[in-house]
Short mmCIF file of C-alpha atoms and ligand atoms in Angstrom, two decimals:
data_model
loop_
_atom_site.label_atom_id
_atom_site.label_comp_id
_atom_site.label_asym_id
_atom_site.label_seq_id
_atom_site.Cartn_x
_atom_site.Cartn_y
_atom_site.Cartn_z
CA MET O 1 110.65 123.62 40.24
CA SER O 2 113.29 123.88 37.62
CA LYS O 3 116.75 125.01 38.33
CA ASN O 4 116.35 128.67 37.42
CA THR O 5 113.41 129.12 40.16
CA PRO O 6 114.57 131.93 42.51
CA LYS O 7 114.79 130.58 46.03
CA ALA O 8 113.18 132.62 48.83
CA ILE O 9 115.81 134.79 50.67
CA ARG O 10 117.56 133.40 53.18
CA GLY O 11 116.28 133.74 56.59
CA THR O 12 112.39 134.31 55.42
CA GLN O 13 109.60 131.95 56.04
CA ASP O 14 106.42 131.04 53.89
CA ILE O 15 104.33 130.32 56.32
CA PHE O 16 101.20 128.48 55.83
CA GLY O 17 98.93 125.72 57.09
CA PRO O 18 98.72 124.81 60.78
CA ASP O 19 102.01 127.38 61.63
CA ALA O 20 99.93 129.98 59.47
CA GLU O 21 96.78 129.20 62.03
CA ALA O 22 99.06 129.53 65.20
CA PHE O 23 100.24 132.85 63.69
CA ALA O 24 96.95 133.96 63.23
CA PHE O 25 95.87 132.88 66.62
CA VAL O 26 98.29 134.83 68.23
CA VAL O 27 97.74 137.97 66.35
CA GLU O 28 94.37 137.47 66.77
CA THR O 29 94.39 137.12 70.60
CA PHE O 30 96.86 140.55 71.19
CA GLU O 31 94.41 142.16 69.13
CA ARG O 32 91.38 140.85 71.30
CA VAL O 33 93.47 141.89 74.58
CA ARG O 34 95.04 144.79 73.18
CA LYS O 35 91.24 146.10 73.43
CA LEU O 36 90.59 144.96 77.11
CA TYR O 37 93.52 147.33 77.98
CA ARG O 38 92.63 149.98 75.20
CA PHE O 39 95.44 150.40 73.75
CA ARG O 40 94.96 151.73 70.43
CA ARG O 41 95.62 150.54 66.94
CA ALA O 42 98.35 152.40 64.94
CA GLU O 43 100.12 150.79 61.62
CA MET O 44 103.49 152.10 61.21
CA PRO O 45 106.08 152.04 57.78
CA VAL O 46 108.05 149.40 57.40
CA PHE O 47 110.76 151.74 56.64
CA GLU O 48 112.16 154.98 58.41
CA LYS O 49 115.52 156.94 57.53
CA THR O 50 118.34 155.06 59.00
CA GLU O 51 119.00 157.92 61.28
CA VAL O 52 116.01 157.57 63.61
CA PHE O 53 117.70 153.79 64.17
CA ALA O 54 121.12 155.08 64.66
CA ARG O 55 120.15 157.45 67.04
CA SER O 56 117.31 155.75 69.18
CA LEU O 57 119.33 152.69 69.54
CA GLY O 58 122.71 153.52 69.72
CA GLU O 59 125.35 153.50 67.37
CA THR O 60 127.43 150.58 69.30
CA THR O 61 124.36 148.16 69.72
CA ASP O 62 124.60 144.89 68.07
CA VAL O 63 120.82 145.92 65.88
CA VAL O 64 122.42 149.18 64.34
CA SER O 65 126.07 148.05 64.10
CA LYS O 66 125.55 144.69 62.70
CA GLU O 67 121.92 143.74 61.63
CA MET O 68 120.22 146.33 60.08
CA TYR O 69 118.99 146.24 56.50
CA SER O 70 120.58 149.47 54.86
CA PHE O 71 120.13 151.03 51.75
CA GLU O 72 120.46 154.12 49.48
CA ASP O 73 117.40 155.00 47.77
CA ARG O 74 117.24 156.49 44.04
CA GLY O 75 116.89 159.96 46.04
CA GLY O 76 119.82 159.27 47.70
CA ASP O 77 118.36 158.96 50.92
CA SER O 78 119.70 156.16 53.51
CA LEU O 79 117.02 154.42 54.63
CA THR O 80 116.56 151.16 56.58
CA LEU O 81 113.85 148.15 57.01
CA ARG O 82 112.56 148.67 60.51
CA PRO O 83 114.63 146.50 62.67
CA GLU O 84 112.14 147.14 65.65
CA PHE O 85 109.33 149.21 65.89
CA THR O 86 109.62 151.68 69.32
CA ALA O 87 112.32 154.00 67.62
CA GLY O 88 109.92 154.31 64.45
CA ILE O 89 106.53 154.81 66.75
CA ALA O 90 108.79 157.50 68.59
CA ARG O 91 109.83 159.10 65.48
CA ALA O 92 106.21 159.70 64.65
CA TYR O 93 104.69 160.54 67.75
CA LEU O 94 107.10 163.75 67.55
CA THR O 95 106.58 164.38 63.94
CA ASN O 96 102.62 164.06 64.37
CA GLY O 97 101.88 165.74 67.74
CA TRP O 98 101.00 162.76 69.05
CA GLN O 99 101.63 164.94 72.37
CA GLN O 100 98.21 165.62 72.64
CA HIS O 101 96.77 162.07 73.39
CA ALA O 102 99.35 161.93 75.84
CA PRO O 103 99.50 159.20 77.89
CA LEU O 104 99.11 157.20 74.42
CA LYS O 105 98.92 153.90 74.47
CA LEU O 106 99.51 151.76 71.03
CA ALA O 107 99.51 148.27 69.57
CA THR O 108 101.20 147.45 66.45
CA HIS O 109 102.17 144.16 64.94
CA GLY O 110 104.27 143.74 61.56
CA PRO O 111 107.56 142.03 60.21
CA LEU O 112 110.80 143.33 61.20
CA PHE O 113 114.48 142.84 59.24
CA ARG O 114 117.70 141.82 61.19
CA TYR O 115 120.17 140.82 59.34
CA GLU O 116 121.40 137.71 61.64
CA ARG O 117 122.15 134.31 61.87
CA PRO O 118 119.13 132.23 60.56
CA GLN O 119 118.41 129.50 63.10
CA LYS O 120 115.40 128.02 64.63
CA GLY O 121 113.36 130.85 66.35
CA ARG O 122 115.67 133.19 64.39
CA TYR O 123 114.98 135.12 60.98
CA ARG O 124 116.19 137.75 59.04
CA GLN O 125 112.71 138.98 58.21
CA PHE O 126 110.46 137.95 61.46
CA HIS O 127 107.17 139.54 62.93
CA GLN O 128 106.34 140.86 66.39
CA ILE O 129 103.32 142.21 68.13
CA ASP O 130 104.31 145.59 70.14
CA ALA O 131 103.10 147.73 73.04
CA GLU O 132 103.72 151.21 74.00
CA ILE O 133 102.56 153.84 76.37
CA ILE O 134 103.93 157.25 75.75
CA GLY O 135 103.75 159.95 77.96
CA ALA O 136 103.48 158.21 81.29
CA ALA O 137 105.80 159.22 84.36
CA GLU O 138 104.10 156.95 86.59
CA PRO O 139 105.17 153.39 87.66
CA GLN O 140 101.42 152.10 86.68
CA ALA O 141 102.34 152.48 83.12
CA ASP O 142 104.84 149.42 84.08
CA VAL O 143 102.51 147.81 85.88
CA GLU O 144 99.52 147.74 83.53
CA LEU O 145 101.89 147.38 79.86
CA LEU O 146 103.21 143.86 82.05
CA ALA O 147 99.73 143.11 83.18
CA MET O 148 98.81 142.92 79.39
CA ALA O 149 101.96 140.99 78.44
CA ASP O 150 101.16 138.31 81.38
CA GLN O 151 97.11 137.61 80.17
CA LEU O 152 98.24 137.64 76.71
CA LEU O 153 100.07 134.57 77.32
CA LYS O 154 97.35 133.28 79.53
CA GLU O 155 95.07 133.62 76.95
CA LEU O 156 97.22 132.27 74.36
CA GLY O 157 97.07 129.23 76.81
CA ILE O 158 101.25 129.27 77.26
CA GLU O 159 102.06 128.09 80.50
CA GLY O 160 106.01 127.79 81.82
CA VAL O 161 107.00 131.07 81.17
CA THR O 162 108.31 133.65 83.82
CA LEU O 163 108.74 137.77 83.63
CA HIS O 164 112.21 138.34 84.69
CA LEU O 165 112.55 141.52 85.95
CA ASN O 166 115.14 144.11 86.49
CA THR O 167 115.64 147.77 86.96
CA LEU O 168 118.73 149.45 85.47
CA GLY O 169 117.68 152.96 87.32
CA ASP O 170 118.06 156.34 86.49
CA ARG O 171 120.45 158.03 84.52
CA GLU O 172 122.08 158.92 87.70
CA SER O 173 122.26 155.60 88.74
CA ARG O 174 122.60 153.51 85.66
CA GLU O 175 126.09 155.84 85.00
CA ALA O 176 127.37 155.20 88.70
CA TRP O 177 126.73 151.14 87.67
CA ARG O 178 128.15 151.19 84.54
CA ALA O 179 131.60 152.60 86.05
CA ALA O 180 131.75 150.34 88.84
CA LEU O 181 131.53 147.50 85.69
CA ILE O 182 134.22 148.97 83.76
CA ASP O 183 136.20 149.00 86.92
CA TYR O 184 135.53 145.33 87.83
CA PHE O 185 135.64 143.89 84.63
CA SER O 186 138.90 145.94 83.42
CA ALA O 187 140.80 144.14 86.38
CA VAL O 188 139.94 140.67 84.30
CA LYS O 189 140.35 142.04 81.19
CA GLY O 190 142.36 139.60 79.79
CA GLU O 191 140.36 136.86 80.70
CA LEU O 192 137.15 137.55 78.95
CA SER O 193 136.03 136.88 75.29
CA GLU O 194 137.08 139.09 72.55
CA ASP O 195 133.51 140.19 72.12
CA SER O 196 133.15 141.25 75.80
CA GLN O 197 136.76 143.00 75.92
CA GLU O 198 134.88 145.29 72.96
CA ARG O 199 131.79 145.84 74.87
CA LEU O 200 134.52 146.85 77.83
CA GLU O 201 134.93 150.04 76.07
CA LYS O 202 131.56 150.87 74.22
CA ASN O 203 128.75 149.02 76.07
CA PRO O 204 129.88 147.43 79.33
CA LEU O 205 125.96 146.24 80.67
CA ARG O 206 126.02 143.75 77.36
CA ILE O 207 128.40 141.82 79.62
CA LEU O 208 126.25 140.94 81.79
CA ASP O 209 124.07 139.09 79.07
CA SER O 210 127.28 137.26 77.80
CA LYS O 211 126.47 133.41 77.10
CA ASP O 212 130.20 133.10 76.89
CA ARG O 213 131.79 130.72 79.28
CA ARG O 214 134.88 132.84 79.49
CA ASP O 215 132.63 135.17 80.82
CA ARG O 216 130.73 133.34 83.52
CA PRO O 217 133.12 132.98 86.04
CA PHE O 218 133.18 136.71 86.33
CA LEU O 219 129.73 137.78 85.94
CA ALA O 220 128.18 136.25 89.49
CA ASP O 221 130.32 138.78 91.32
CA ALA O 222 129.89 141.94 89.39
CA PRO O 223 128.93 145.17 90.68
CA LYS O 224 124.95 144.87 91.59
CA ILE O 225 122.24 147.59 90.44
CA ASP O 226 120.65 147.48 93.81
CA ASP O 227 123.88 149.18 95.33
CA PHE O 228 123.60 152.20 92.78
CA LEU O 229 120.12 152.98 92.72
CA SER O 230 119.14 156.72 94.13
CA GLU O 231 115.88 156.93 96.26
CA ASP O 232 114.45 157.74 93.39
CA ALA O 233 115.13 154.86 91.16
CA ARG O 234 114.39 152.73 94.35
CA VAL O 235 111.38 154.57 95.18
CA PHE O 236 110.03 153.96 91.58
CA PHE O 237 110.99 150.01 91.37
CA GLU O 238 109.15 148.91 94.51
CA ALA O 239 105.94 150.93 93.33
CA VAL O 240 106.66 148.59 90.13
CA THR O 241 106.88 145.09 91.93
CA SER O 242 103.95 145.89 94.30
CA GLY O 243 101.87 146.87 91.54
CA LEU O 244 102.72 143.62 89.77
CA ASP O 245 101.85 141.74 92.83
CA ALA O 246 98.37 143.33 93.35
CA ALA O 247 97.99 142.90 89.49
CA GLY O 248 98.36 138.97 90.21
CA VAL O 249 101.87 138.90 88.04
CA ASN O 250 104.03 136.40 88.83
CA TRP O 251 108.06 137.57 88.57
CA ILE O 252 111.27 136.87 89.57
CA ARG O 253 114.23 139.84 89.68
CA ALA O 254 116.73 139.41 87.43
CA GLU O 255 119.90 141.25 88.36
CA SER O 256 121.71 141.09 85.67
CA LEU O 257 119.12 141.54 82.77
CA VAL O 258 119.94 144.25 81.02
CA ARG O 259 118.27 144.58 77.61
CA GLY O 260 120.84 145.78 74.40
CA LEU O 261 119.10 148.70 73.38
CA ASP O 262 120.67 152.34 75.06
CA TYR O 263 117.96 153.96 75.49
CA TYR O 264 116.56 151.62 78.26
CA ARG O 265 115.77 153.69 81.71
CA HIS O 266 114.25 151.98 85.08
CA THR O 267 112.23 148.95 84.39
CA ALA O 268 113.59 146.14 82.28
CA PHE O 269 112.06 142.84 81.53
CA GLU O 270 111.86 139.53 79.62
CA PHE O 271 109.36 137.12 79.64
CA ILE O 272 111.59 133.86 79.10
CA PRO O 273 110.98 129.99 79.99
CA ASP O 274 111.45 128.29 82.83
CA GLU O 275 114.12 125.93 82.75
CA GLY O 276 113.05 122.35 81.72
CA SER O 277 109.75 123.28 80.86
CA ALA O 278 108.24 121.95 77.56
CA ALA O 279 108.44 125.94 76.64
CA ALA O 280 111.86 126.03 77.23
CA GLU O 281 112.28 122.60 74.98
CA ALA O 282 109.94 124.21 72.14
CA LEU O 283 112.35 127.25 71.87
CA GLY O 284 115.90 125.90 72.17
CA ALA O 285 118.36 128.61 72.41
CA GLN O 286 115.95 131.38 71.21
CA SER O 287 114.49 131.90 75.01
CA THR O 288 113.38 134.85 75.35
CA VAL O 289 109.72 135.60 73.70
CA LEU O 290 109.25 139.27 74.90
CA GLY O 291 111.32 141.99 76.17
CA GLY O 292 110.77 145.66 76.71
CA GLY O 293 111.09 148.10 79.31
CA ARG O 294 111.05 152.09 79.93
CA TYR O 295 112.60 154.15 77.85
CA ASP O 296 112.60 157.69 79.20
CA GLY O 297 115.77 159.29 77.16
CA LEU O 298 114.61 157.77 74.14
CA MET O 299 112.62 160.86 72.22
CA GLU O 300 115.39 163.46 73.46
CA SER O 301 118.03 161.71 71.32
CA LEU O 302 115.36 162.22 68.43
CA GLY O 303 115.34 165.59 68.78
CA GLY O 304 112.17 165.85 71.05
CA PRO O 305 111.52 166.84 74.81
CA ALA O 306 112.05 164.78 77.37
CA THR O 307 108.79 162.07 77.65
CA PRO O 308 108.64 159.21 79.62
CA ALA O 309 107.83 155.98 78.08
CA VAL O 310 107.48 151.96 78.33
CA GLY O 311 107.05 149.51 75.83
CA TRP O 312 107.51 145.67 75.34
CA ALA O 313 107.55 143.35 71.69
CA ALA O 314 107.34 140.23 71.15
CA GLY O 315 108.00 137.59 68.60
CA ILE O 316 105.08 136.23 66.74
CA GLU O 317 106.91 133.19 65.26
CA ARG O 318 108.53 132.46 69.16
CA LEU O 319 104.87 132.71 70.59
CA ALA O 320 103.54 130.93 67.47
CA MET O 321 105.86 128.18 68.62
CA LEU O 322 104.71 127.70 72.38
CA VAL O 323 101.24 127.65 70.56
CA GLY O 324 101.98 124.91 68.79
CA ASP O 325 100.08 123.78 65.62
CA ARG O 326 96.54 124.86 65.38
CA PRO O 327 94.30 123.05 63.01
CA GLU O 328 92.45 125.06 60.33
CA ALA O 329 88.96 124.96 61.63
CA ALA O 330 86.34 122.78 59.77
CA ALA O 331 83.90 124.29 58.00
CA ASP O 332 80.51 124.74 58.94
CA ILE O 333 78.92 123.44 55.65
CA VAL O 334 79.93 122.17 52.34
CA VAL O 335 77.65 122.73 49.53
CA VAL O 336 77.87 120.48 46.52
CA VAL O 337 76.39 120.45 43.43
CA GLU O 338 75.83 117.14 41.64
CA ASP O 339 74.17 118.22 38.17
CA ASP O 340 75.50 121.33 36.21
CA GLU O 341 72.04 122.35 35.89
CA MET O 342 72.21 123.27 39.55
CA ILE O 343 74.64 125.37 39.72
CA GLU O 344 72.97 128.50 40.01
CA VAL O 345 70.83 127.42 42.20
CA GLY O 346 73.58 125.94 44.53
CA GLN O 347 75.39 129.29 44.42
CA GLU O 348 72.39 131.07 45.44
CA ALA O 349 72.17 128.96 48.61
CA VAL O 350 75.69 129.06 49.21
CA SER O 351 75.80 133.02 48.84
CA ALA O 352 73.11 133.18 51.59
CA ILE O 353 74.58 130.87 53.69
CA ARG O 354 78.40 132.91 53.63
CA ASN O 355 76.07 136.01 54.00
CA ALA O 356 74.25 134.78 57.27
CA GLY O 357 77.57 134.07 58.99
CA LEU O 358 78.21 130.44 58.56
CA SER O 359 81.41 129.61 56.37
CA ALA O 360 80.92 127.35 53.73
CA GLU O 361 82.84 125.80 50.74
CA PHE O 362 80.71 125.08 47.34
CA ILE O 363 81.79 122.37 45.22
CA ALA O 364 80.63 122.30 41.86
CA SER O 365 83.37 121.14 39.30
CA GLY O 366 85.00 118.02 37.83
CA GLY O 367 83.86 114.49 37.87
CA LYS O 368 79.67 114.17 38.87
CA LYS O 369 80.26 111.11 40.54
CA LYS O 370 83.07 112.29 42.42
CA ARG O 371 81.84 115.92 43.53
CA TYR O 372 80.24 114.39 46.97
CA ASP O 373 83.70 112.37 47.56
CA LYS O 374 85.37 115.57 47.04
CA ALA O 375 82.84 117.05 49.85
CA THR O 376 83.42 114.45 52.53
CA LYS O 377 87.17 114.96 52.75
CA VAL O 378 86.41 118.73 53.47
CA GLY O 379 86.81 119.01 57.04
CA SER O 380 82.77 120.48 57.89
CA HIS O 381 79.97 120.37 60.25
CA ALA O 382 77.35 119.71 57.67
CA ILE O 383 77.12 118.76 53.51
CA LEU O 384 74.35 119.80 51.89
CA SER O 385 73.85 118.32 48.49
CA MET O 386 71.68 119.39 45.47
CA SER O 387 70.50 117.45 42.48
CA ASP O 388 68.08 117.44 39.85
CA GLY O 389 64.74 118.08 42.42
CA GLU O 390 66.54 116.98 45.74
CA ARG O 391 68.05 118.52 48.13
CA ARG O 392 70.13 116.49 51.14
CA LEU O 393 71.66 117.61 54.43
CA ARG O 394 73.98 115.57 55.77
CA PHE O 395 75.55 116.28 59.50
CA ARG O 396 78.75 115.12 60.56
CA SER O 397 79.14 115.63 63.70
CA GLU O 398 76.92 116.41 67.06
CA GLY O 399 77.15 119.15 69.37
CA ALA O 400 76.98 122.97 69.63
CA ASP O 401 78.68 123.45 65.88
CA CYS O 402 75.58 121.13 64.41
CA GLU O 403 72.75 122.86 66.05
CA ARG O 404 74.42 126.68 65.27
CA VAL O 405 74.50 125.34 61.73
CA ALA O 406 70.97 123.94 62.13
CA ALA O 407 69.30 126.68 63.45
CA GLN O 408 70.70 129.29 60.36
CA LEU O 409 69.83 126.38 57.85
CA LYS O 410 66.34 126.06 59.18
CA SER O 411 66.02 130.35 58.75
CA LEU O 412 67.17 130.26 55.41
CA ASN O 413 65.07 127.46 54.26
CA LEU O 414 67.57 125.37 53.46
CA ASP O 415 67.00 122.50 56.05
P1 LIG W 501 117.18 137.76 71.05
O1 LIG W 501 118.31 138.01 72.84
O2 LIG W 501 116.87 136.45 70.86
O3 LIG W 501 118.48 138.39 70.09
P2 LIG W 501 116.57 140.77 71.08
O4 LIG W 501 116.90 141.18 72.66
O5 LIG W 501 116.81 140.92 69.82
O6 LIG W 501 116.35 138.98 71.37
P3 LIG W 501 114.38 141.95 70.85
O7 LIG W 501 114.77 143.43 69.85
O8 LIG W 501 114.17 142.69 72.47
O9 LIG W 501 115.08 140.78 70.49
O10 LIG W 501 112.75 142.19 69.92
C1 LIG W 501 111.79 141.11 71.12
C2 LIG W 501 111.31 140.03 70.84
O11 LIG W 501 111.43 139.76 69.23
C3 LIG W 501 112.22 138.64 70.92
O12 LIG W 501 112.03 138.44 72.43
C4 LIG W 501 111.85 137.84 70.39
O13 LIG W 501 110.95 136.57 70.55
C5 LIG W 501 111.75 138.47 68.76
N1 LIG W 501 113.07 138.35 67.96
C6 LIG W 501 113.86 139.13 68.15
N2 LIG W 501 114.69 138.99 66.91
C7 LIG W 501 113.93 137.99 66.28
C8 LIG W 501 114.55 136.94 64.87
N3 LIG W 501 115.68 137.52 64.76
N4 LIG W 501 113.69 136.14 64.75
C9 LIG W 501 112.55 135.67 65.58
N5 LIG W 501 112.49 136.57 66.88
C10 LIG W 501 113.28 137.81 66.83
MG1 LIG W 502 118.84 140.11 69.05
#
């Protein structure tokens, strides 16, 4: 690399090898599980008008006030690289008339952009899988969405991660709680961290989320949402928790879990590694792998009709860290031609093999004597070598994979 080779942008990643396999495994498993729950696939734009996020998430949230990649395009519009999926999906729901599909279960995945301090598990371009149920007011939707998240983690083989669940109540409960929090924290304002003093004005719920030492002593005795829940909100939350129990989803109550964005109502949740678990070790400080909640107020903030909805997103990189390195799969077969006269015969064979659904590597270049050595260096179940007038098939292991490969080769008359 010369000095004038451009460097990658800070906080971006070039994902390759076993890391890329783990990443792909997360996405493939998500694709499989979302089909089990019959979520429909959507592909969303990577950028939107800035107001889509500013109006949905709230101007005072960290994401909008500090983390967005916004720019003016050549036509003078203010655009933003999406920092999350939900706002863009809500915009699409309204602009495309997707109301006709309600209740709409949607799944998507892709890159997101946030101007954050890069560190392990925290990037400026990262990736999420995302699931939303739009146009469903009943607690059963929350249960289904959470059951899917729980099954996904299980199918990824991730252990030691637990669902932390809270309710923020309906608008009325949330406002009463908010007022009580302002009263409570105002009394000790001078002792709070600078961040929390600022939150007190703009976003007092967020103080409960603080990791600052100076705020900690005041968190345990802060007013609890349960004391402010309206009857409706209490009944709703009970239906969610009993539904989770019936679905076999493990959860714990997290009274101070609030989530950063303004649009949440009722259910709010995060999947967090258990203290001291291998998962907690693997993730370090960036502990939340999946988060979401109910956002009944969001569509209205975009000028649409009141539309109940619930969703979650999970960081693919963080899930991949918990999955761990995954080896790249061995080839079913390596076809090696030891004479150049055999290249076309070899090409014919390898095409037939791939068309039959076996994975194959073709080696037909470089020093003739070295080609077989090269073939043995590729991880594979079998090697088919072709030289003038001779074809040799060698199996390199035993078991189901070899039997599958052998059966296919037999049907192709290549055994
Ligand atoms: P955090 O508290 O870690 O900043 P968040 O509340 O900002 O997370 P959400 O907006 O809820 O995160 O996004 C859902 C998930 O996306 C997170 O749980 C995490 O797995 C992942 N995530 C969020 N920001 C990043 C990032 N900068 N880099 C990598 N993954 C991220
Ligand atoms: Mg964040």
